[in-house]
Coordinates of C-alpha atoms in Angstrom, one line a residue:
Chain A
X321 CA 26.1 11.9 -8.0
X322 CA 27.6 14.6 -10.0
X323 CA 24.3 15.4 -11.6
X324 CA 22.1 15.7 -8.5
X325 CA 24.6 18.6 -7.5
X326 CA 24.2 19.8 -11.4
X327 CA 20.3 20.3 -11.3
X328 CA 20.7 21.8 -7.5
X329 CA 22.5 24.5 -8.8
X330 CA 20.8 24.5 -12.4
X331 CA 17.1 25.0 -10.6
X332 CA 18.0 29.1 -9.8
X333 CA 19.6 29.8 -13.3
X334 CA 17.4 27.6 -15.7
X335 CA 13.8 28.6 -16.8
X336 CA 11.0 26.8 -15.2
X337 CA 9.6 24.6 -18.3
X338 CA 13.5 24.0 -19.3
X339 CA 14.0 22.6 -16.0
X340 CA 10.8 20.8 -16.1
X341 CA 11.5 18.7 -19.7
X342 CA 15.4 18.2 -18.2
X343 CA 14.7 16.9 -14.4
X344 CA 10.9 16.3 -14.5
X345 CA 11.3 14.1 -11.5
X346 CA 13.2 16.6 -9.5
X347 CA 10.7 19.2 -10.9
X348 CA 8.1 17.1 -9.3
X349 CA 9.6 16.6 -6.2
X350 CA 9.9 19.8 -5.5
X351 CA 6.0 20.4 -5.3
X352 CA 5.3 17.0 -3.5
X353 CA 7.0 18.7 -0.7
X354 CA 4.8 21.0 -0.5
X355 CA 2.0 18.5 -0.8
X356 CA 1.1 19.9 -4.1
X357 CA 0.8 19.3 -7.8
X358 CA 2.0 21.8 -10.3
X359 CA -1.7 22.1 -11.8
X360 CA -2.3 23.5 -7.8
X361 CA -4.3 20.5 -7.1
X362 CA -3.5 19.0 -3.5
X363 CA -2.2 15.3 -3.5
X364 CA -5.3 13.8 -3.0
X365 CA -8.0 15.6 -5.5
X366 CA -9.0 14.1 -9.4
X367 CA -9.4 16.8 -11.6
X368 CA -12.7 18.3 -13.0
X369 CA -15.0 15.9 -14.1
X370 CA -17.9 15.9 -16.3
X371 CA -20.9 13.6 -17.7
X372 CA -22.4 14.6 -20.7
X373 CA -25.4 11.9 -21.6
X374 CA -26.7 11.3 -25.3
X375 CA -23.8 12.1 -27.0
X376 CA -24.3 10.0 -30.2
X377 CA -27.8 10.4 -31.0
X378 CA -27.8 7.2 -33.3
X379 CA -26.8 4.8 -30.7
X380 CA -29.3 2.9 -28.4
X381 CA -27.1 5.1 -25.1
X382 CA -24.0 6.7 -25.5
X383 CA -22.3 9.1 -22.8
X384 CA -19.1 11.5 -23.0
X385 CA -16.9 12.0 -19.9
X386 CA -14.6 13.8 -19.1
X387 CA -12.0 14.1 -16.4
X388 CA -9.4 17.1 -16.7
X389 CA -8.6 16.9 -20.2
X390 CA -8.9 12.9 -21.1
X391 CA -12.1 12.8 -22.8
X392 CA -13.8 9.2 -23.4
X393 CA -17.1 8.7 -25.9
X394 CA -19.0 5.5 -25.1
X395 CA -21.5 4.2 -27.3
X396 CA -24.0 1.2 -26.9
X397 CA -25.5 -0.4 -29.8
X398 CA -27.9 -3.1 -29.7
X399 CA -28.6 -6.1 -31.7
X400 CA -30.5 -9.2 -31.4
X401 CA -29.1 -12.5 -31.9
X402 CA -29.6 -16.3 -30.4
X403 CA -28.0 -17.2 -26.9
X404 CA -26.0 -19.7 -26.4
X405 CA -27.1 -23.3 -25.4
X406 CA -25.2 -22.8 -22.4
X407 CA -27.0 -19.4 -21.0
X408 CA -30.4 -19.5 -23.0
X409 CA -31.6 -17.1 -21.1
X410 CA -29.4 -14.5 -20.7
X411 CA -28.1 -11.6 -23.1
X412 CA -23.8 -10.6 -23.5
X413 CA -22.4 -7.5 -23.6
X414 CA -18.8 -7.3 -25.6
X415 CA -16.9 -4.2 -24.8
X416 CA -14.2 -2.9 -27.7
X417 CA -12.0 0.0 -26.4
X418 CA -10.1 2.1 -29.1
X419 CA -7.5 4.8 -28.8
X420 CA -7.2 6.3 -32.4
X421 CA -4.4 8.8 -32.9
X422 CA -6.3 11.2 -32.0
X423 CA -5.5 11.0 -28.7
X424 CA -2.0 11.5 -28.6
X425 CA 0.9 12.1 -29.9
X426 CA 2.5 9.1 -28.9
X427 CA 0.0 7.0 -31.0
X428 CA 0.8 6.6 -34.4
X429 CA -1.7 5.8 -37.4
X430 CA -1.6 2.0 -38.2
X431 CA -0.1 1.0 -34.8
X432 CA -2.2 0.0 -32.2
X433 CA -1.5 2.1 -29.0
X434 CA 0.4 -0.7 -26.2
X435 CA -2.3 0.6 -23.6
X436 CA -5.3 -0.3 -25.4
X437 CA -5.9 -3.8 -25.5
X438 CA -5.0 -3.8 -21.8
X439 CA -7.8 -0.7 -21.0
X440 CA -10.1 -2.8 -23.1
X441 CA -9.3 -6.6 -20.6
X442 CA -9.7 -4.1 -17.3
X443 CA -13.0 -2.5 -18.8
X444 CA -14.7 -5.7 -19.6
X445 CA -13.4 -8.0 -16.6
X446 CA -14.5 -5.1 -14.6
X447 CA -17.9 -4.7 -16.0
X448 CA -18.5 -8.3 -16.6
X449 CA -17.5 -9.3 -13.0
X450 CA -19.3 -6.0 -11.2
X451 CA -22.4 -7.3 -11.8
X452 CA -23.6 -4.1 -13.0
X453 CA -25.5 -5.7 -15.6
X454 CA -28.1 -8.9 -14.6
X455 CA -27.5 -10.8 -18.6
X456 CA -30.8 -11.9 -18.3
X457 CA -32.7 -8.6 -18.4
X458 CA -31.3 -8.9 -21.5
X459 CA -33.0 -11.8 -22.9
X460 CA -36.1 -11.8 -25.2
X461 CA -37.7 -14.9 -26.0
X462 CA -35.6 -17.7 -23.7
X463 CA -33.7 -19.7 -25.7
X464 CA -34.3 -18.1 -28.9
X465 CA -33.5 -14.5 -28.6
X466 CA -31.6 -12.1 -26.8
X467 CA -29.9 -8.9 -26.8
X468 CA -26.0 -8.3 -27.6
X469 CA -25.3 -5.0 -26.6
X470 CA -22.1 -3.6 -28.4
X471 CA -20.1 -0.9 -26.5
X472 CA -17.6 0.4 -28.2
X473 CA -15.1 3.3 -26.3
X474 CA -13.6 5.9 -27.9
X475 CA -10.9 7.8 -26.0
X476 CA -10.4 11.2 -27.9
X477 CA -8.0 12.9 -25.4
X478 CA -5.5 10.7 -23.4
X479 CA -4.0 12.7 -20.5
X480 CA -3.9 10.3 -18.0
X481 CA -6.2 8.1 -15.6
X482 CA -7.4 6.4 -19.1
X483 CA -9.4 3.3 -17.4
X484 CA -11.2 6.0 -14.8
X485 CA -12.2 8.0 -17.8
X486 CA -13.9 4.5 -19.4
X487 CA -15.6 3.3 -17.1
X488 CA -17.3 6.1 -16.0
X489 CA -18.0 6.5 -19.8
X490 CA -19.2 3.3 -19.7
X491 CA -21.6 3.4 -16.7
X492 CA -23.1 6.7 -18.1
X493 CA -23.8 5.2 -21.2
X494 CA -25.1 1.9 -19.6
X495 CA -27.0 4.4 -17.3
X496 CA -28.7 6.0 -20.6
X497 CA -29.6 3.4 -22.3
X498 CA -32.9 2.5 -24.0
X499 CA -34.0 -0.8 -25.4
X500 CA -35.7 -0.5 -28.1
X501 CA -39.1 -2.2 -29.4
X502 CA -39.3 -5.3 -31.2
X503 CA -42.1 -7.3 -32.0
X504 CA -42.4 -11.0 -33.5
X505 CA -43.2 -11.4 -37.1
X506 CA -45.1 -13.7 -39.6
X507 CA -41.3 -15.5 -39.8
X508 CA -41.2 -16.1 -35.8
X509 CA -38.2 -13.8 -36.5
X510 CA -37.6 -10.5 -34.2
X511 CA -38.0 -7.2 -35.8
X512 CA -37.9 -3.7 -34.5
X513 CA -41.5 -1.6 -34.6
X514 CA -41.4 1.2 -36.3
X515 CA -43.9 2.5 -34.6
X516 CA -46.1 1.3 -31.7
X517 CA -49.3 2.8 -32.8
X518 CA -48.9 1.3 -36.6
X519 CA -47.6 -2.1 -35.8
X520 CA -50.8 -4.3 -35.4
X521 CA -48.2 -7.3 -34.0
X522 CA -47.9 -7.7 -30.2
X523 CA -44.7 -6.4 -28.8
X524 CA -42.4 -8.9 -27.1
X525 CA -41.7 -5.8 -24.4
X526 CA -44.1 -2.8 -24.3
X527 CA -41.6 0.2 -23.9
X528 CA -38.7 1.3 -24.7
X529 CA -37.4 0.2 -21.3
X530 CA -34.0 1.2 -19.3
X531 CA -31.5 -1.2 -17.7
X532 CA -31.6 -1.7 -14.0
X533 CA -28.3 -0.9 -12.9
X534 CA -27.1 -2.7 -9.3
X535 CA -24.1 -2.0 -7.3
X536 CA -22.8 0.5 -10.0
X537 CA -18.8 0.1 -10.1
X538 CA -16.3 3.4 -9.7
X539 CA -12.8 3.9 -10.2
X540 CA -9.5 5.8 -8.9
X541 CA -5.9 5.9 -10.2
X542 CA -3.1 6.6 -7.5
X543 CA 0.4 7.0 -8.9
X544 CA 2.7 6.3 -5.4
X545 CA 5.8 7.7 -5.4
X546 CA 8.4 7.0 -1.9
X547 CA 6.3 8.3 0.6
X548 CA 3.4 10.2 -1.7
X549 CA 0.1 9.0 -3.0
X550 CA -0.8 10.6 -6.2
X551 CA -4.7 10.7 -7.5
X552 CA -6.1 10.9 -10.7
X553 CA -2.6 11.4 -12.2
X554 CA -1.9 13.4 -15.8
X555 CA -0.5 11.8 -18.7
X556 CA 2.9 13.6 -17.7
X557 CA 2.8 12.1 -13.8
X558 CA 2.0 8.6 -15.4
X559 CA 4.9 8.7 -17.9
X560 CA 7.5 10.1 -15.0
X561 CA 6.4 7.9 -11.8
X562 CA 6.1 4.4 -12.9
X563 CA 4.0 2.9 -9.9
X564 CA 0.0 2.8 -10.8
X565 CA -2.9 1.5 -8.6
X566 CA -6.2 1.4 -9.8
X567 CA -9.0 0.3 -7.2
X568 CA -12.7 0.0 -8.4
X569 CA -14.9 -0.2 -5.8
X570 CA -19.0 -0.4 -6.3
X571 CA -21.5 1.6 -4.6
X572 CA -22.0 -0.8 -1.5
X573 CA -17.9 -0.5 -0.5
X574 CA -16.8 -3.7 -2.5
X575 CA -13.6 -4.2 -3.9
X576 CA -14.1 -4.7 -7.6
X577 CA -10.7 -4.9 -9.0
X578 CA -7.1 -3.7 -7.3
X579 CA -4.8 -3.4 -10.3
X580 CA -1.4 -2.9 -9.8
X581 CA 1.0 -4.2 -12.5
X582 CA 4.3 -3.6 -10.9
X583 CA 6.1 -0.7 -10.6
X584 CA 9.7 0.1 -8.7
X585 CA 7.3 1.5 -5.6
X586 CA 6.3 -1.8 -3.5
X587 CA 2.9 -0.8 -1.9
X588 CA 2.3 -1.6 1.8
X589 CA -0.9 -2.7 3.4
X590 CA -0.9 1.3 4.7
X591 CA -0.6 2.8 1.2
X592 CA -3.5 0.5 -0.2
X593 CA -5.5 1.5 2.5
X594 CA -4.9 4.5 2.0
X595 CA -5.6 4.0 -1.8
X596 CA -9.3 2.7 -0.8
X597 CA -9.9 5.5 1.2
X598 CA -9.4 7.7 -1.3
X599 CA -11.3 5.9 -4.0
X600 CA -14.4 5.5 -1.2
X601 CA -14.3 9.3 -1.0
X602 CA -14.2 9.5 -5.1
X603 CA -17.1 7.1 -5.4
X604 CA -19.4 9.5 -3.7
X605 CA -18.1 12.2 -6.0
X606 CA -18.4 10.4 -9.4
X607 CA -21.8 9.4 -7.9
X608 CA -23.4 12.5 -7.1
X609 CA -21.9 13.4 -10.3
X610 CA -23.9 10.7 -12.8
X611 CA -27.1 11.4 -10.6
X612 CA -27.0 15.0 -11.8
X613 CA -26.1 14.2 -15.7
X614 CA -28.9 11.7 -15.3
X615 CA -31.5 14.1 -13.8
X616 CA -30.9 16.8 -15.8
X617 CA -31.7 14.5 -18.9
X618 CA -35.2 13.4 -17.8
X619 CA -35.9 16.9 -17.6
X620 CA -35.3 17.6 -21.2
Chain B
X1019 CA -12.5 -24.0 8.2
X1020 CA -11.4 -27.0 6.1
X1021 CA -13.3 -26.2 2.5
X1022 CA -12.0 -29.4 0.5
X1023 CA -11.0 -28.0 -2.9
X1024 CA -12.2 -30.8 -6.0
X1025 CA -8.5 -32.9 -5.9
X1026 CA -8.7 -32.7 -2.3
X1027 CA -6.8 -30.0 -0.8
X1028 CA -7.4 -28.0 2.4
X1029 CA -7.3 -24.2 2.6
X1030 CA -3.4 -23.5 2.9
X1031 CA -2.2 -26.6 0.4
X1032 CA -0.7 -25.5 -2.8
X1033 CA -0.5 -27.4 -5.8
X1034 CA 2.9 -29.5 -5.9
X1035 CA 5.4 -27.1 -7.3
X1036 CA 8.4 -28.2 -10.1
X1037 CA 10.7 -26.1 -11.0
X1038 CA 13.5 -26.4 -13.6
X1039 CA 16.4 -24.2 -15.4
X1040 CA 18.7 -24.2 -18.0
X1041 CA 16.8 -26.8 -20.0
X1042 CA 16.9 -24.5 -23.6
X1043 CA 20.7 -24.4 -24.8
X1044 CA 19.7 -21.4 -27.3
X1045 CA 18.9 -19.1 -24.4
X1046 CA 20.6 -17.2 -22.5
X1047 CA 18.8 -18.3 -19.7
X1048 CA 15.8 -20.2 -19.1
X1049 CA 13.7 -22.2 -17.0
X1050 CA 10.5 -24.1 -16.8
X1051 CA 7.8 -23.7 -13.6
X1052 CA 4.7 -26.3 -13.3
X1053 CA 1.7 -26.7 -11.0
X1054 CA 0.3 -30.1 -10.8
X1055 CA -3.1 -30.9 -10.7
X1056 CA -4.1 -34.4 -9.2
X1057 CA -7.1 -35.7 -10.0
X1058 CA -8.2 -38.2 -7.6
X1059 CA -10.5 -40.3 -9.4
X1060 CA -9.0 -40.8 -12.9
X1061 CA -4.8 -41.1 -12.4
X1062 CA -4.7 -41.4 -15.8
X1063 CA -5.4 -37.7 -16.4
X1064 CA -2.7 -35.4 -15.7
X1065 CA -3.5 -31.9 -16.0
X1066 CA -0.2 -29.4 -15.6
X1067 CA 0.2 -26.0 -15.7
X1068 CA 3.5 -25.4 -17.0
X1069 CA 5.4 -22.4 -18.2
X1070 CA 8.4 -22.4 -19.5
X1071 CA 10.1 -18.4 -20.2
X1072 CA 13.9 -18.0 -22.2
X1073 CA 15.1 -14.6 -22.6
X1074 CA 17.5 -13.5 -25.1
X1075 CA 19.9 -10.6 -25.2
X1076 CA 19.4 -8.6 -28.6
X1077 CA 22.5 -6.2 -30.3
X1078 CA 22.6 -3.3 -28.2
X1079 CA 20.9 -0.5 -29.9
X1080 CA 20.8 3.7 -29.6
X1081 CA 17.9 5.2 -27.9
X1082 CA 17.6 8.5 -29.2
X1083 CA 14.3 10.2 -27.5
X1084 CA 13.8 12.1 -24.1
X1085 CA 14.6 9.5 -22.0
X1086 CA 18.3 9.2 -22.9
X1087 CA 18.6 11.9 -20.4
X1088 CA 17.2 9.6 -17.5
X1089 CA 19.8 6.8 -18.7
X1090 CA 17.2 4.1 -18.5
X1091 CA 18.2 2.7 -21.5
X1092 CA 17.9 -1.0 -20.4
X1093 CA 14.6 -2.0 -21.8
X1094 CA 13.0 -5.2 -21.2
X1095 CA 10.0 -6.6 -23.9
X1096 CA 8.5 -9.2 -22.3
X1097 CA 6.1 -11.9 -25.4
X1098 CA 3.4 -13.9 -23.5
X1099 CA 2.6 -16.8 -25.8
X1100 CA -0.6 -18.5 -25.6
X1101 CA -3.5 -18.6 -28.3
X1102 CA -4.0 -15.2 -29.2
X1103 CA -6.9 -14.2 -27.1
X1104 CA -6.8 -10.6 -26.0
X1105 CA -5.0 -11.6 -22.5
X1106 CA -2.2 -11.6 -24.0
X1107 CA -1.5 -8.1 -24.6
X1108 CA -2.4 -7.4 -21.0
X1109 CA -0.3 -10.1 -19.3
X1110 CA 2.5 -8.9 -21.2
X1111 CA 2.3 -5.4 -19.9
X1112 CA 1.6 -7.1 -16.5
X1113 CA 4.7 -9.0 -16.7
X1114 CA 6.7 -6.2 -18.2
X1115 CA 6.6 -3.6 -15.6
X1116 CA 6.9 -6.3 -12.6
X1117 CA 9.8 -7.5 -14.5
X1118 CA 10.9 -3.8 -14.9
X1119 CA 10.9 -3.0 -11.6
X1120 CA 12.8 -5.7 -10.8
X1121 CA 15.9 -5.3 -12.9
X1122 CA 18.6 -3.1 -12.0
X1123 CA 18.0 -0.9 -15.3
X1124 CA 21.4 1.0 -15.0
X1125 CA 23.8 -1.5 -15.1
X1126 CA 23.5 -2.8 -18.9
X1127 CA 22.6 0.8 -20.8
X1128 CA 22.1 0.0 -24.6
X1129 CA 20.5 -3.1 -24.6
X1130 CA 17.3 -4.9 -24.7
X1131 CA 16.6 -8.3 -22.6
X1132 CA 13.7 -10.4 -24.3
X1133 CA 11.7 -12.4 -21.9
X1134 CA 9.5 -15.0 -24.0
X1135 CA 6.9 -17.0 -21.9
X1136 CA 5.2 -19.9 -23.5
X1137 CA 2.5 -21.5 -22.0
X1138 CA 2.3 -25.0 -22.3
X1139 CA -1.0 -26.5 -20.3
X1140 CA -3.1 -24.1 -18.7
X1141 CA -5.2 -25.3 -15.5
X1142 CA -5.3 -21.5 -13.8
X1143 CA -2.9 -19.3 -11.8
X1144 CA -1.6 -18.6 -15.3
X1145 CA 0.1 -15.4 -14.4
X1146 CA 1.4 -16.2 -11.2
X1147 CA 2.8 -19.1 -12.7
X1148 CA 4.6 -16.8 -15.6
X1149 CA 6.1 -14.4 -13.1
X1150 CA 7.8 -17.4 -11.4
X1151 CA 9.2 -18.7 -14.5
X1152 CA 10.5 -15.0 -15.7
X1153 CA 12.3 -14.8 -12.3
X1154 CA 13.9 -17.4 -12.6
X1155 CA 15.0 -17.5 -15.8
X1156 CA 16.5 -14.0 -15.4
X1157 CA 18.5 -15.9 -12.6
X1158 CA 20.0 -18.8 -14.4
X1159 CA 20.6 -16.0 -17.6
X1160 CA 22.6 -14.0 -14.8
X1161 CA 21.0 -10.7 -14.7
X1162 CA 21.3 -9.0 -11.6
X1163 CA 18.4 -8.2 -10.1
X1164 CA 17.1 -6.4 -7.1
X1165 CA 15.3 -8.8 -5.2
X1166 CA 13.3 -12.0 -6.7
X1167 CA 9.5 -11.7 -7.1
X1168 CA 7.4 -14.6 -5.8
X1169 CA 3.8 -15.0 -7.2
X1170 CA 0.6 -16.6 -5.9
X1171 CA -2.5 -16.8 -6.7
X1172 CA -5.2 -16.6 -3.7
X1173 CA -9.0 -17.0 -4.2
X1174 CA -12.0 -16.1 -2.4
X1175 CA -14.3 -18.9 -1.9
X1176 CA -18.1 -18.9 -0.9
X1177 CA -18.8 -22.5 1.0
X1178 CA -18.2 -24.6 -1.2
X1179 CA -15.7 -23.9 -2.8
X1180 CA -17.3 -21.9 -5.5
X1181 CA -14.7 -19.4 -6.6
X1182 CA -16.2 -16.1 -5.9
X1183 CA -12.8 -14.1 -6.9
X1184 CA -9.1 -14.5 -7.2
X1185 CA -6.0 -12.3 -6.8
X1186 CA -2.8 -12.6 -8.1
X1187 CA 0.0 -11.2 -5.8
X1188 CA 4.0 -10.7 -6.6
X1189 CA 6.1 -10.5 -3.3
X1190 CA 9.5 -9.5 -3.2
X1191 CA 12.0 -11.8 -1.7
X1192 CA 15.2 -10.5 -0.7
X1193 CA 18.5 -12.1 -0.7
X1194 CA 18.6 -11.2 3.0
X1195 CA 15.8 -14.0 3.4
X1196 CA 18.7 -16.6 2.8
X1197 CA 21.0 -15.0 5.1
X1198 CA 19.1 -14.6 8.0
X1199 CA 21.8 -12.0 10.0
X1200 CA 20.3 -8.7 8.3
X1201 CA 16.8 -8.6 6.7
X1202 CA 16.4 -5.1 4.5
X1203 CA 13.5 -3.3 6.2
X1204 CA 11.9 0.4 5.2
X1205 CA 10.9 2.1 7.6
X1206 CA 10.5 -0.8 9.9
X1207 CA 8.4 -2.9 7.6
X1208 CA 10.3 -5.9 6.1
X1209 CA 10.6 -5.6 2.6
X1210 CA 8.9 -8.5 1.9
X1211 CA 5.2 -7.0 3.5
X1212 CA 5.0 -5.0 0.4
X1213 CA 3.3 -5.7 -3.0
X1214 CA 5.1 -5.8 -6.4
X1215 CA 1.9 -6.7 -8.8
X1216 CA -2.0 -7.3 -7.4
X1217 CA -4.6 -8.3 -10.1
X1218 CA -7.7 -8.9 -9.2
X1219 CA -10.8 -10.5 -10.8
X1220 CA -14.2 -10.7 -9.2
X1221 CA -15.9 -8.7 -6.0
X1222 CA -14.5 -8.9 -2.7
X1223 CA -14.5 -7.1 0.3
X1224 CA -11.4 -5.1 1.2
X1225 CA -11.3 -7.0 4.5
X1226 CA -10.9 -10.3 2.3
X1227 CA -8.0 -8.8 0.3
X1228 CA -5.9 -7.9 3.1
X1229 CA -6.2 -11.4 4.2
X1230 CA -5.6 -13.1 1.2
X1231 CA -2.5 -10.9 1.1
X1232 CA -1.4 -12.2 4.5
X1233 CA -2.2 -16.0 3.1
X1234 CA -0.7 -15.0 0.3
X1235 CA 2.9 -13.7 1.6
X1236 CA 3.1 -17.1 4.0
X1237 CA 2.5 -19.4 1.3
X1238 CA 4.8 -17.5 -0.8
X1239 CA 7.6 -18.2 1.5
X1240 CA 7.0 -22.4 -0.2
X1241 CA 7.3 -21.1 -3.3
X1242 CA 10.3 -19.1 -3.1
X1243 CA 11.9 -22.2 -0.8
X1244 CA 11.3 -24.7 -4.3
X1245 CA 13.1 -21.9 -6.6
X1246 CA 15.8 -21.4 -4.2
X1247 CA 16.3 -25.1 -3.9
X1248 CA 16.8 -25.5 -7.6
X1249 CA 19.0 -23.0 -8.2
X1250 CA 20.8 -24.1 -5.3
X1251 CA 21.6 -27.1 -7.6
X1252 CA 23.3 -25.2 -10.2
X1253 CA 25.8 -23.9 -8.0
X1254 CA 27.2 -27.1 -6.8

């Protein structure tokens, strides 16, 4: 092809970002040869990542994460309110994930970006079907009460790897989280206690109490590319090489979710195994990672 | 280990297939895929699972951003139909870039196909079911594609039979599985070993997942035989 030979000769004489916005494929090939990325991370490394717990100090938990530049707040609110007659004795968790414009540039006011009701079905199948969360720690009085816990997603930065950012948003805020008091009144009706030395009604649970979190579920995005295996790609990589593979696995080596919604690259059995190997490696990352945030909160 | 599903089927058995084309005159191409569900005690009862996907070519229209310089101006918008709950968005952009990467994107520059996939009945395997039906319909509309993409859904079962998780898988199927003198291979693999979409709900191990692919690529090759047959029909 006439323009193949056209960017050959072009790569000497152009400028380096020129060349980038005009081949950014042929840009980026040239650095997978070398088994690198042009931020100098190697093929298989995510980028920085950090936990910051208690963000929102009005909200029951709430967490900010951050991985390279795509920053996600997660918030948890909680609210009492009657199970249904199917599960009376178990609690629900609904899970909203927004991406206002913000973001990016390429969301515009009034218009729903296309990427966020799909984040948002990935979140919550992923959460719902991890069993993170037993529902019926979350109940109060069986069959009358229970909690709803509300977690809303805010993504503030979107550079890429947008469902790793979430849920590990997600599990941090999950993994701050602090049911509050209530107590029954004269009304058989659930109220919150102010306080517990001034409330002369019997709590319906003693403490504020955290959630016992099981078989916590991680994440990695792989962008393939002929012959390459991308992780933790950047908003650019993502919008040049149209292939992604998201694999959650939980802390005991399950597959959770393998997500791959087409793509021109057809993945072999050695390229998703080679996927889960790298998301087993990024599991142990993410979760000496949250064990740190998490410590270093109970010491404040 | 024969686990005997609830309308009696063994491990391997799919659901009896129907496939049909060309049955919306205002399309450009269209076609209708159904999975029935027999219910052995009441035969009254018919529950069907069928999808029926038209596309239509809209005026050709000038794309004026950044990726006018990648000539990919062949877009295709794919509408998933079925009663508003949030999977819609999500199947759509499911069935969007498997249908993508299907389509030879070069060939028509300017122009947008429309891919519109109703559901009719639901009884699972929703999405597998709505690939078939695209796939075909881009057939009997006449747009070249690369290679066909095949869907199944496979599930994980404890004993039983209480689903524990489920995967939908897209295969590719090559032409050269008709014509059996050459079959396309990369890098020795056949091109039908890899994976064009993989969703999966619910935990499994990763040795599970590797065998409901293989499970998943043999019963595919039934699938792919009751499309072929039909649009075997058209040509005669």
């Amino acid at each position: 092809m006439g323009l193949s030979n056209a960017s050959g000769d072009l790569s000497t004489e152009v400028e380096v970002d020129a060349f980038r916005c005009l081949f950014p494929l042929r840009f980026y090939e040239k650095h997978l040869l070398e088994s690198i990325r042009p931020d100098a991370r190697p093929l298989g490394r995510a980028r920085e990542t950090t936990i910051a717990l208690g963000a929102v100090a009005s909200a029951n938990g709430s967490a900010l994460a951050k991985i390279g530049s795509t920053t996600m707040l997660a918030a948890i609110k909680m609210e009492v309110m009657t199970p249904s007659l199917e599960t009376p004795d178990e609690g629900c968790i609904a899970i909203d994930f927004h991406m206002p414009p913000i973001c990016s540039p390429i969301v515009r006011p009034g218009r729903p970006a296309e990427a966020a009701p799909v984040v948002a079905k990935q979140l919550s199948d992923t959460i719902l079907s991890s069993g993170m969360i037993n529902l019926k720690e979350l109940s109060l009085v069986s069959g009358k009460a229970a909690w709803m816990a509300y977690l809303d997603i805010y993504c503030l930065d979107a550079d890429g790897a947008l469902f790793d950012t979430a849920l590990l948003s997600a599990v941090a805020a999950f993994s701050h989280l602090e049911i509050p008091v209530v107590s029954l009144n004269d009304d058989g009706k659930i109220v919150l206690s102010e306080e517990q030395g001034l409330s002369d009604r019997e709590p319906v649970n003693k403490e504020k109490r955290k959630i016992n979190l099981s078989s916590i579920p991680f994440s990695l995005t792989c962008v393939l590319h002929k012959n390459y295996i991308l992780a933790d790609p950047t908003a650019e990589e993502e919008s040049i090489m149209d292939t992604i593979v998201t694999v959650v696995l939980d802390s005991s080596s399950q597959l959770v979710s393998l997500h791959k919604p087409g793509g021109t690259v057809l993945a072999y059995t050695s390229a998703i195994q080679d996927c889960i190997a790298l998301t087993r490696q990024r599991v142990k990352e993410l979760q000496k990672i949250l064990e740190e945030a998490i410590s270093g909160m109970e010491v404040d | 280990m024969e686990v005997d599903g609830e309308d009696g089927r063994t491990q391997n058995q799919l659901r009896p297939l129907a496939c049909s084309h060309n049955i919306l005159y205002r399309a450009h191409g269209s076609a209708s895929w159904s999975l029935r569900t027999r219910t052995l005690r009441k035969q009254t009862g018919q529950i069907d699972n069928l999808l029926k996907s038209y596309l239509m070519r809209m005026r050709p229209w000038l794309n004026g951003n950044k990726e006018a310089l990648e000539f990919k101006f062949h877009h295709v918008w794919v509408w998933f139909r079925y009663s508003g709950l949030p999977l819609e968005e999500a199947y759509e952009m499911i069935l969007k870039r498997t249908l993508q990467s299907i389509c030879h994107l070069t060939i028509n520059p300017n122009t947008t196909t429309s891919i519109i996939i109703q559901v009719i009945n639901d009884d699972s395997a929703l999405l597998s079911c709505a690939i078939n039906a695209a796939c075909v319909a881009l057939v009997d509309a006449g747009i070249p594609t690369k290679h066909v993409a095949v869907a199944i859904c496979c599930c994980v079962a404890k004993s039983g039979c209480k689903m524990k998780a489920f995967a939908y898988l897209a295969f590719p199927n090559s032409v050269h599985s008709v014509l059996p003198e050459r079959s396309s291979s990369m890098q020795g693999k056949p091109i039908e070993h890899g994976i064009v979409t993989s969703v999966t709900n619910g935990i499994m191990s990763a040795d599970n997942y590797f065998y409901s692919l293989e499970r998943g690529r043999a019963a595919s090759v039934r699938v792919v035989r009751v499309s072929q047959e039909e649009l075997a029909t058209a040509l005669n």
